[in-house]
PDB file of C-alpha atoms and ligand atoms in Angstrom:
ATOM      1  CA  UNK H   1     -13.394   5.280 -41.075  1.00  0.00           C
ATOM      2  CA  UNK H   2      -9.958   4.601 -39.938  1.00  0.00           C
ATOM      3  CA  UNK H   3     -10.318   2.468 -36.540  1.00  0.00           C
ATOM      4  CA  UNK H   4      -9.191   5.180 -33.878  1.00  0.00           C
ATOM      5  CA  UNK H   5      -5.722   3.855 -32.616  1.00  0.00           C
ATOM      6  CA  UNK H   6      -5.948   2.907 -29.032  1.00  0.00           C
ATOM      7  CA  UNK H   7      -3.348   4.355 -26.820  1.00  0.00           C
ATOM      8  CA  UNK H   8       0.094   2.791 -27.202  1.00  0.00           C
ATOM      9  CA  UNK H   9       0.706   0.005 -25.505  1.00  0.00           C
ATOM     10  CA  UNK H  10       0.677   1.295 -22.106  1.00  0.00           C
ATOM     11  CA  UNK H  11       1.162  -0.890 -18.883  1.00  0.00           C
ATOM     12  CA  UNK H  12      -2.522  -0.474 -17.013  1.00  0.00           C
ATOM     13  CA  UNK H  13      -2.896  -1.791 -13.595  1.00  0.00           C
ATOM     14  CA  UNK H  14      -6.359  -1.299 -11.890  1.00  0.00           C
ATOM     15  CA  UNK H  15      -6.530  -1.300  -8.159  1.00  0.00           C
ATOM     16  CA  UNK H  16      -9.991  -2.894  -7.198  1.00  0.00           C
ATOM     17  CA  UNK H  17     -10.745  -3.549  -3.293  1.00  0.00           C
ATOM     18  CA  UNK H  18     -13.259  -1.908  -0.712  1.00  0.00           C
ATOM     19  CA  UNK H  19     -13.221   1.779   0.946  1.00  0.00           C
ATOM     20  CA  UNK H  20     -10.442   1.532   3.211  1.00  0.00           C
ATOM     21  CA  UNK H  21      -8.663  -1.889   1.758  1.00  0.00           C
ATOM     22  CA  UNK H  22      -5.664   0.135   1.507  1.00  0.00           C
ATOM     23  CA  UNK H  23      -5.429   0.599  -2.322  1.00  0.00           C
ATOM     24  CA  UNK H  24      -4.143   4.347  -1.991  1.00  0.00           C
ATOM     25  CA  UNK H  25      -1.626   3.519   0.812  1.00  0.00           C
ATOM     26  CA  UNK H  26      -0.017   0.588  -1.641  1.00  0.00           C
ATOM     27  CA  UNK H  27      -0.195   2.976  -4.946  1.00  0.00           C
ATOM     28  CA  UNK H  28       2.218   5.244  -2.722  1.00  0.00           C
ATOM     29  CA  UNK H  29       4.589   2.277  -2.185  1.00  0.00           C
ATOM     30  CA  UNK H  30       4.398   0.912  -5.751  1.00  0.00           C
ATOM     31  CA  UNK H  31       4.878   4.652  -7.320  1.00  0.00           C
ATOM     32  CA  UNK H  32       7.956   4.994  -5.170  1.00  0.00           C
ATOM     33  CA  UNK H  33       9.639   1.429  -6.213  1.00  0.00           C
ATOM     34  CA  UNK H  34       8.347   1.406  -9.989  1.00  0.00           C
ATOM     35  CA  UNK H  35       7.832   4.801 -10.912  1.00  0.00           C
ATOM     36  CA  UNK H  36       4.365   4.151 -12.445  1.00  0.00           C
ATOM     37  CA  UNK H  37       1.933   7.246 -12.599  1.00  0.00           C
ATOM     38  CA  UNK H  38      -0.728   6.845  -9.890  1.00  0.00           C
ATOM     39  CA  UNK H  39      -4.119   7.805 -10.686  1.00  0.00           C
ATOM     40  CA  UNK H  40      -7.114   7.721  -8.056  1.00  0.00           C
ATOM     41  CA  UNK H  41     -10.343   8.396  -9.145  1.00  0.00           C
ATOM     42  CA  UNK H  42     -11.238   9.455  -6.002  1.00  0.00           C
ATOM     43  CA  UNK H  43      -8.577  12.012  -5.678  1.00  0.00           C
ATOM     44  CA  UNK H  44      -9.370  13.658  -9.117  1.00  0.00           C
ATOM     45  CA  UNK H  45     -12.843  13.765  -8.055  1.00  0.00           C
ATOM     46  CA  UNK H  46     -11.847  15.535  -4.708  1.00  0.00           C
ATOM     47  CA  UNK H  47      -9.849  18.130  -6.927  1.00  0.00           C
ATOM     48  CA  UNK H  48     -12.902  19.005  -8.881  1.00  0.00           C
ATOM     49  CA  UNK H  49     -14.892  19.388  -5.803  1.00  0.00           C
ATOM     50  CA  UNK H  50     -12.434  21.630  -4.219  1.00  0.00           C
ATOM     51  CA  UNK H  51     -12.096  23.729  -7.561  1.00  0.00           C
ATOM     52  CA  UNK H  52     -15.493  24.955  -6.491  1.00  0.00           C
ATOM     53  CA  UNK H  53     -17.008  24.169  -9.779  1.00  0.00           C
ATOM     54  CA  UNK H  54     -20.467  23.708 -10.713  1.00  0.00           C
ATOM     55  CA  UNK H  55     -19.739  20.101 -11.397  1.00  0.00           C
ATOM     56  CA  UNK H  56     -17.813  19.781  -8.285  1.00  0.00           C
ATOM     57  CA  UNK H  57     -20.850  20.827  -6.395  1.00  0.00           C
ATOM     58  CA  UNK H  58     -22.794  17.829  -7.994  1.00  0.00           C
ATOM     59  CA  UNK H  59     -20.332  15.272  -7.599  1.00  0.00           C
ATOM     60  CA  UNK H  60     -19.870  16.336  -3.874  1.00  0.00           C
ATOM     61  CA  UNK H  61     -23.474  15.430  -3.236  1.00  0.00           C
ATOM     62  CA  UNK H  62     -22.898  12.052  -4.997  1.00  0.00           C
ATOM     63  CA  UNK H  63     -19.655  11.474  -2.957  1.00  0.00           C
ATOM     64  CA  UNK H  64     -20.964  12.464   0.378  1.00  0.00           C
ATOM     65  CA  UNK H  65     -23.694   9.584  -0.165  1.00  0.00           C
ATOM     66  CA  UNK H  66     -21.145   7.074  -1.064  1.00  0.00           C
ATOM     67  CA  UNK H  67     -22.628   6.599  -4.253  1.00  0.00           C
ATOM     68  CA  UNK H  68     -21.148   6.154  -7.784  1.00  0.00           C
ATOM     69  CA  UNK H  69     -20.691   9.305  -9.734  1.00  0.00           C
ATOM     70  CA  UNK H  70     -21.397   8.983 -13.131  1.00  0.00           C
ATOM     71  CA  UNK H  71     -19.143   6.669 -15.585  1.00  0.00           C
ATOM     72  CA  UNK H  72     -18.419   9.508 -18.262  1.00  0.00           C
ATOM     73  CA  UNK H  73     -17.627  11.901 -15.920  1.00  0.00           C
ATOM     74  CA  UNK H  74     -14.825   9.623 -14.015  1.00  0.00           C
ATOM     75  CA  UNK H  75     -13.724   8.011 -17.047  1.00  0.00           C
ATOM     76  CA  UNK H  76     -13.173  11.458 -18.835  1.00  0.00           C
ATOM     77  CA  UNK H  77     -11.184  12.581 -15.607  1.00  0.00           C
ATOM     78  CA  UNK H  78      -9.112   9.310 -15.858  1.00  0.00           C
ATOM     79  CA  UNK H  79      -8.450   9.563 -19.334  1.00  0.00           C
ATOM     80  CA  UNK H  80      -7.433  13.359 -19.316  1.00  0.00           C
ATOM     81  CA  UNK H  81      -5.022  12.812 -16.555  1.00  0.00           C
ATOM     82  CA  UNK H  82      -3.468  10.133 -18.761  1.00  0.00           C
ATOM     83  CA  UNK H  83      -2.960  12.043 -21.632  1.00  0.00           C
ATOM     84  CA  UNK H  84      -1.241  14.716 -19.591  1.00  0.00           C
ATOM     85  CA  UNK H  85       1.090  12.416 -18.180  1.00  0.00           C
ATOM     86  CA  UNK H  86       1.387  10.132 -21.373  1.00  0.00           C
ATOM     87  CA  UNK H  87       4.539  11.308 -22.758  1.00  0.00           C
ATOM     88  CA  UNK H  88       6.589  10.567 -19.617  1.00  0.00           C
ATOM     89  CA  UNK H  89       4.586   7.715 -17.965  1.00  0.00           C
ATOM     90  CA  UNK H  90       6.156   4.531 -17.317  1.00  0.00           C
ATOM     91  CA  UNK H  91       2.298   2.836 -16.984  1.00  0.00           C
ATOM     92  CA  UNK H  92      -0.540   3.854 -14.857  1.00  0.00           C
ATOM     93  CA  UNK H  93      -2.013   2.448 -11.609  1.00  0.00           C
ATOM     94  CA  UNK H  94      -5.547   3.156 -11.562  1.00  0.00           C
ATOM     95  CA  UNK H  95      -6.738   3.294  -8.248  1.00  0.00           C
ATOM     96  CA  UNK H  96     -10.473   3.170  -7.512  1.00  0.00           C
ATOM     97  CA  UNK H  97     -11.587   2.187 -11.059  1.00  0.00           C
ATOM     98  CA  UNK H  98     -13.767   0.247 -12.413  1.00  0.00           C
ATOM     99  CA  UNK H  99     -16.231   0.187  -9.533  1.00  0.00           C
ATOM    100  CA  UNK H 100     -18.580  -1.726 -11.882  1.00  0.00           C
ATOM    101  CA  UNK H 101     -18.305  -4.196 -14.536  1.00  0.00           C
ATOM    102  CA  UNK H 102     -19.654  -1.868 -17.296  1.00  0.00           C
ATOM    103  CA  UNK H 103     -16.611   0.845 -16.114  1.00  0.00           C
ATOM    104  CA  UNK H 104     -14.196  -2.102 -16.738  1.00  0.00           C
ATOM    105  CA  UNK H 105     -15.999  -2.450 -20.497  1.00  0.00           C
ATOM    106  CA  UNK H 106     -15.870   1.441 -20.853  1.00  0.00           C
ATOM    107  CA  UNK H 107     -12.322   1.567 -20.118  1.00  0.00           C
ATOM    108  CA  UNK H 108     -11.133  -1.223 -22.335  1.00  0.00           C
ATOM    109  CA  UNK H 109     -13.067   0.177 -25.240  1.00  0.00           C
ATOM    110  CA  UNK H 110     -11.748   3.860 -24.848  1.00  0.00           C
ATOM    111  CA  UNK H 111      -8.401   3.420 -23.460  1.00  0.00           C
ATOM    112  CA  UNK H 112      -6.883  -0.237 -23.360  1.00  0.00           C
ATOM    113  CA  UNK H 113      -6.665  -3.482 -21.734  1.00  0.00           C
ATOM    114  CA  UNK H 114      -5.331  -4.062 -18.319  1.00  0.00           C
ATOM    115  CA  UNK H 115      -2.538  -6.179 -17.581  1.00  0.00           C
ATOM    116  CA  UNK H 116      -2.985  -6.568 -14.079  1.00  0.00           C
ATOM    117  CA  UNK H 117      -6.047  -6.316 -11.512  1.00  0.00           C
ATOM    118  CA  UNK H 118      -4.911  -6.293  -7.825  1.00  0.00           C
ATOM    119  CA  UNK H 119      -7.861  -7.155  -5.654  1.00  0.00           C
ATOM    120  CA  UNK H 120      -7.274  -5.441  -2.346  1.00  0.00           C
ATOM    121  CA  UNK H 121      -9.072  -7.618   0.039  1.00  0.00           C
ATOM    122  CA  UNK H 122      -9.716  -6.500   3.654  1.00  0.00           C
ATOM    123  CA  UNK H 123     -12.566  -7.888   5.928  1.00  0.00           C
ATOM    124  CA  UNK H 124     -15.449  -5.469   6.378  1.00  0.00           C
ATOM    125  CA  UNK H 125     -14.928  -5.031  10.100  1.00  0.00           C
ATOM    126  CA  UNK H 126     -10.974  -3.786   9.109  1.00  0.00           C
ATOM    127  CA  UNK H 127     -12.324  -1.645   6.441  1.00  0.00           C
ATOM    128  CA  UNK H 128     -14.731  -0.077   8.892  1.00  0.00           C
ATOM    129  CA  UNK H 129     -11.651   0.516  11.590  1.00  0.00           C
ATOM    130  CA  UNK H 130      -9.518   1.835   9.157  1.00  0.00           C
ATOM    131  CA  UNK H 131     -11.829   4.300   7.524  1.00  0.00           C
ATOM    132  CA  UNK H 132     -13.276   5.415  11.111  1.00  0.00           C
ATOM    133  CA  UNK H 133      -9.619   6.297  12.124  1.00  0.00           C
ATOM    134  CA  UNK H 134      -8.829   7.723   8.671  1.00  0.00           C
ATOM    135  CA  UNK H 135     -11.941  10.179   8.974  1.00  0.00           C
ATOM    136  CA  UNK H 136      -9.915  11.463  12.209  1.00  0.00           C
ATOM    137  CA  UNK H 137      -7.564  13.194   9.932  1.00  0.00           C
ATOM    138  CA  UNK H 138      -8.639  12.916   6.326  1.00  0.00           C
ATOM    139  CA  UNK H 139     -11.370  15.723   6.486  1.00  0.00           C
ATOM    140  CA  UNK H 140     -13.375  13.743   3.907  1.00  0.00           C
ATOM    141  CA  UNK H 141     -17.134  13.955   3.703  1.00  0.00           C
ATOM    142  CA  UNK H 142     -17.335  10.111   3.094  1.00  0.00           C
ATOM    143  CA  UNK H 143     -15.306   9.065   5.988  1.00  0.00           C
ATOM    144  CA  UNK H 144     -18.520   8.854   8.588  1.00  0.00           C
ATOM    145  CA  UNK H 145     -20.237   5.528   9.964  1.00  0.00           C
ATOM    146  CA  UNK H 146     -23.483   5.973   7.726  1.00  0.00           C
ATOM    147  CA  UNK H 147     -21.489   6.826   4.558  1.00  0.00           C
ATOM    148  CA  UNK H 148     -19.053   3.877   5.253  1.00  0.00           C
ATOM    149  CA  UNK H 149     -21.935   1.363   5.679  1.00  0.00           C
ATOM    150  CA  UNK H 150     -23.255   2.936   2.284  1.00  0.00           C
ATOM    151  CA  UNK H 151     -20.055   2.321   0.348  1.00  0.00           C
ATOM    152  CA  UNK H 152     -19.192  -1.121   1.873  1.00  0.00           C
ATOM    153  CA  UNK H 153     -22.937  -2.308   0.500  1.00  0.00           C
ATOM    154  CA  UNK H 154     -22.130  -0.574  -2.878  1.00  0.00           C
ATOM    155  CA  UNK H 155     -18.589  -2.275  -2.709  1.00  0.00           C
ATOM    156  CA  UNK H 156     -20.170  -6.043  -2.317  1.00  0.00           C
ATOM    157  CA  UNK H 157     -22.948  -5.193  -4.802  1.00  0.00           C
ATOM    158  CA  UNK H 158     -21.295  -3.560  -7.451  1.00  0.00           C
ATOM    159  CA  UNK H 159     -17.656  -3.836  -7.396  1.00  0.00           C
ATOM    160  CA  UNK H 160     -16.744  -7.612  -6.291  1.00  0.00           C
ATOM    161  CA  UNK H 161     -18.444  -8.495  -9.591  1.00  0.00           C
ATOM    162  CA  UNK H 162     -15.309  -6.719 -11.198  1.00  0.00           C
ATOM    163  CA  UNK H 163     -13.246  -9.150  -9.850  1.00  0.00           C
ATOM    164  CA  UNK H 164     -15.250 -11.949 -11.456  1.00  0.00           C
ATOM    165  CA  UNK H 165     -15.261 -10.325 -14.820  1.00  0.00           C
ATOM    166  CA  UNK H 166     -11.298 -10.310 -14.887  1.00  0.00           C
ATOM    167  CA  UNK H 167     -10.798 -13.520 -13.347  1.00  0.00           C
ATOM    168  CA  UNK H 168     -11.644 -15.206 -16.325  1.00  0.00           C
ATOM    169  CA  UNK H 169      -8.581 -13.694 -18.254  1.00  0.00           C
ATOM    170  CA  UNK H 170      -5.906 -14.778 -15.380  1.00  0.00           C
ATOM    171  CA  UNK H 171      -5.017 -11.368 -14.667  1.00  0.00           C
ATOM    172  CA  UNK H 172      -6.499 -11.115 -11.147  1.00  0.00           C
ATOM    173  CA  UNK H 173      -3.827 -11.003  -8.077  1.00  0.00           C
ATOM    174  CA  UNK H 174      -5.683 -11.377  -4.697  1.00  0.00           C
ATOM    175  CA  UNK H 175      -3.684  -9.421  -2.201  1.00  0.00           C
ATOM    176  CA  UNK H 176      -4.595 -10.183   1.411  1.00  0.00           C
ATOM    177  CA  UNK H 177      -4.567  -6.642   3.206  1.00  0.00           C
ATOM    178  CA  UNK H 178      -5.231  -7.758   6.610  1.00  0.00           C
ATOM    179  CA  UNK H 179      -1.871  -7.539   7.774  1.00  0.00           C
ATOM    180  CA  UNK H 180       0.672  -4.463   7.991  1.00  0.00           C
ATOM    181  CA  UNK H 181       1.691  -2.339   5.133  1.00  0.00           C
ATOM    182  CA  UNK H 182       4.566  -3.869   4.385  1.00  0.00           C
ATOM    183  CA  UNK H 183       3.260  -7.084   4.420  1.00  0.00           C
ATOM    184  CA  UNK H 184       0.612  -6.205   1.905  1.00  0.00           C
ATOM    185  CA  UNK H 185       3.233  -4.423  -0.183  1.00  0.00           C
ATOM    186  CA  UNK H 186       5.355  -7.678  -0.412  1.00  0.00           C
ATOM    187  CA  UNK H 187       2.502  -9.274  -2.105  1.00  0.00           C
ATOM    188  CA  UNK H 188       2.036  -6.505  -4.514  1.00  0.00           C
ATOM    189  CA  UNK H 189       5.460  -6.259  -5.420  1.00  0.00           C
ATOM    190  CA  UNK H 190       5.342 -10.055  -6.526  1.00  0.00           C
ATOM    191  CA  UNK H 191       2.136  -9.612  -8.348  1.00  0.00           C
ATOM    192  CA  UNK H 192       3.834  -6.800 -10.154  1.00  0.00           C
ATOM    193  CA  UNK H 193       7.179  -8.592 -10.699  1.00  0.00           C
ATOM    194  CA  UNK H 194       5.304 -11.363 -12.474  1.00  0.00           C
ATOM    195  CA  UNK H 195       4.353  -8.911 -15.073  1.00  0.00           C
ATOM    196  CA  UNK H 196       8.217  -8.489 -16.086  1.00  0.00           C
TER     197      UNK H 196
HETATM  198  N1  GDP N   1      -3.031  -1.335   9.868  1.00  0.00           N
HETATM  199  C1  GDP N   1      -3.015  -0.761   8.523  1.00  0.00           C
HETATM  200  N2  GDP N   1      -3.511   0.415   8.220  1.00  0.00           N
HETATM  201  C2  GDP N   1      -3.882   0.231   6.792  1.00  0.00           C
HETATM  202  C3  GDP N   1      -3.241  -0.450   5.847  1.00  0.00           C
HETATM  203  N3  GDP N   1      -3.402   0.219   4.969  1.00  0.00           N
HETATM  204  C4  GDP N   1      -3.881   1.172   4.668  1.00  0.00           C
HETATM  205  N4  GDP N   1      -3.954   1.454   6.048  1.00  0.00           N
HETATM  206  C5  GDP N   1      -4.610   2.517   6.517  1.00  0.00           C
HETATM  207  O1  GDP N   1      -6.120   2.525   6.381  1.00  0.00           O
HETATM  208  C6  GDP N   1      -6.895   3.336   6.025  1.00  0.00           C
HETATM  209  C7  GDP N   1      -7.173   3.428   4.508  1.00  0.00           C
HETATM  210  O2  GDP N   1      -6.066   3.533   3.664  1.00  0.00           O
HETATM  211  P1  GDP N   1      -6.375   3.938   1.909  1.00  0.00           P
HETATM  212  O3  GDP N   1      -4.943   3.440   1.501  1.00  0.00           O
HETATM  213  O4  GDP N   1      -6.714   5.425   2.009  1.00  0.00           O
HETATM  214  O5  GDP N   1      -7.323   2.867   1.612  1.00  0.00           O
HETATM  215  P2  GDP N   1      -8.138   2.991   0.295  1.00  0.00           P
HETATM  216  O6  GDP N   1      -9.533   3.629   0.752  1.00  0.00           O
HETATM  217  O7  GDP N   1      -8.349   1.475  -0.412  1.00  0.00           O
HETATM  218  O8  GDP N   1      -7.819   3.783  -0.755  1.00  0.00           O
HETATM  219  C8  GDP N   1      -5.800   4.640   6.155  1.00  0.00           C
HETATM  220  O9  GDP N   1      -5.837   5.565   7.182  1.00  0.00           O
HETATM  221  C9  GDP N   1      -4.458   3.766   5.793  1.00  0.00           C
HETATM  222  O10 GDP N   1      -3.235   4.724   6.889  1.00  0.00           O
HETATM  223  C10 GDP N   1      -2.590  -1.760   6.277  1.00  0.00           C
HETATM  224  O11 GDP N   1      -2.029  -2.572   5.384  1.00  0.00           O
HETATM  225  N5  GDP N   1      -2.525  -1.858   7.770  1.00  0.00           N
HETATM  226  N1  ADP N   2     -14.816   4.620 -10.422  1.00  0.00           N
HETATM  227  C1  ADP N   2     -15.504   5.095  -9.687  1.00  0.00           C
HETATM  228  N2  ADP N   2     -17.007   5.164 -10.364  1.00  0.00           N
HETATM  229  C2  ADP N   2     -17.833   6.117  -9.818  1.00  0.00           C
HETATM  230  N3  ADP N   2     -17.798   7.022  -8.548  1.00  0.00           N
HETATM  231  C3  ADP N   2     -16.314   6.712  -8.023  1.00  0.00           C
HETATM  232  C4  ADP N   2     -14.945   6.005  -8.400  1.00  0.00           C
HETATM  233  N4  ADP N   2     -14.239   6.154  -7.845  1.00  0.00           N
HETATM  234  C5  ADP N   2     -14.353   6.978  -6.672  1.00  0.00           C
HETATM  235  N5  ADP N   2     -15.783   7.568  -6.902  1.00  0.00           N
HETATM  236  C6  ADP N   2     -16.668   8.374  -5.877  1.00  0.00           C
HETATM  237  O1  ADP N   2     -15.579   8.642  -5.150  1.00  0.00           O
HETATM  238  C7  ADP N   2     -15.780   8.237  -3.850  1.00  0.00           C
HETATM  239  C8  ADP N   2     -14.289   8.034  -3.166  1.00  0.00           C
HETATM  240  O2  ADP N   2     -13.704   7.406  -4.010  1.00  0.00           O
HETATM  241  P1  ADP N   2     -12.122   6.677  -3.157  1.00  0.00           P
HETATM  242  O3  ADP N   2     -11.347   8.012  -3.152  1.00  0.00           O
HETATM  243  O4  ADP N   2     -11.581   5.832  -4.319  1.00  0.00           O
HETATM  244  O5  ADP N   2     -12.651   5.992  -2.190  1.00  0.00           O
HETATM  245  P2  ADP N   2     -11.670   5.111  -1.074  1.00  0.00           P
HETATM  246  O6  ADP N   2     -10.095   5.609  -1.409  1.00  0.00           O
HETATM  247  O7  ADP N   2     -12.070   5.118   0.512  1.00  0.00           O
HETATM  248  O8  ADP N   2     -11.613   3.513  -1.698  1.00  0.00           O
HETATM  249  C9  ADP N   2     -16.757   6.954  -4.047  1.00  0.00           C
HETATM  250  O9  ADP N   2     -17.282   6.756  -2.958  1.00  0.00           O
HETATM  251  C10 ADP N   2     -17.313   7.599  -4.931  1.00  0.00           C
HETATM  252  O10 ADP N   2     -18.240   8.198  -4.419  1.00  0.00           O
HETATM  253 MG1   MG N   3      -8.249   5.377  -1.772  1.00  0.00          MG
END
């Protein structure tokens, strides 16, 4: 059986980093400057939740506890969104995926190898502060003290190992996201320019 052809050589850039580290904010600026397609796993999931579907209800219950939704669900959603944009996309910013090593392995098997992993790094107390502030306007069920704590614990336990997994390949760029949005973005832009 002919080996299933992987997607044509698209540029995939993963953004990994704790909740509230600034992934979404940086993606908006990358899209404006480079024209990449921004796919946020969280946004795709919240769209499913707001559709009111049965699956959406199950996802909402998981997300409000700050736990990871099933791998296949989030991977299929990203893949579908990618296919829908494939003919016009300049490359994909995958924001919030992988959140555990096996997600990275599955992505590579089913979609393709990433060119860059931007590790958006902020201190725990900075992330808590930003999320509590975001919670004032985001209307998200997971931007509250209790769930933030769970999400941080899960980040350190499951997602930080993802960084080590890709470090070995030399495609990780650590971004200090303690500063202003622009200070963080100048590091992000330098990392992306290094791809050219
Ligand atoms: N002061 C400051 N706030 C930021 C920065 N980046 C993001 N924020 C804010 O912190 C919150 C979390 O940012 P977001 O991009 O949603 O982070 P994500 O959870 O990693 O996707 C939002 O309310 C942003 O406005 C930054 O570099 N400096
Ligand atoms: N890659 C993923 N695997 C499993 N669950 C995910 C993934 N991405 C997002 N989620 C779910 O959606 C929630 C919100 O994710 P996201 O919007 O990326 O958060 P933030 O922007 O605060 O980092 C996560 O806490 C988790 O419940
Ligand atoms: Mg986000």
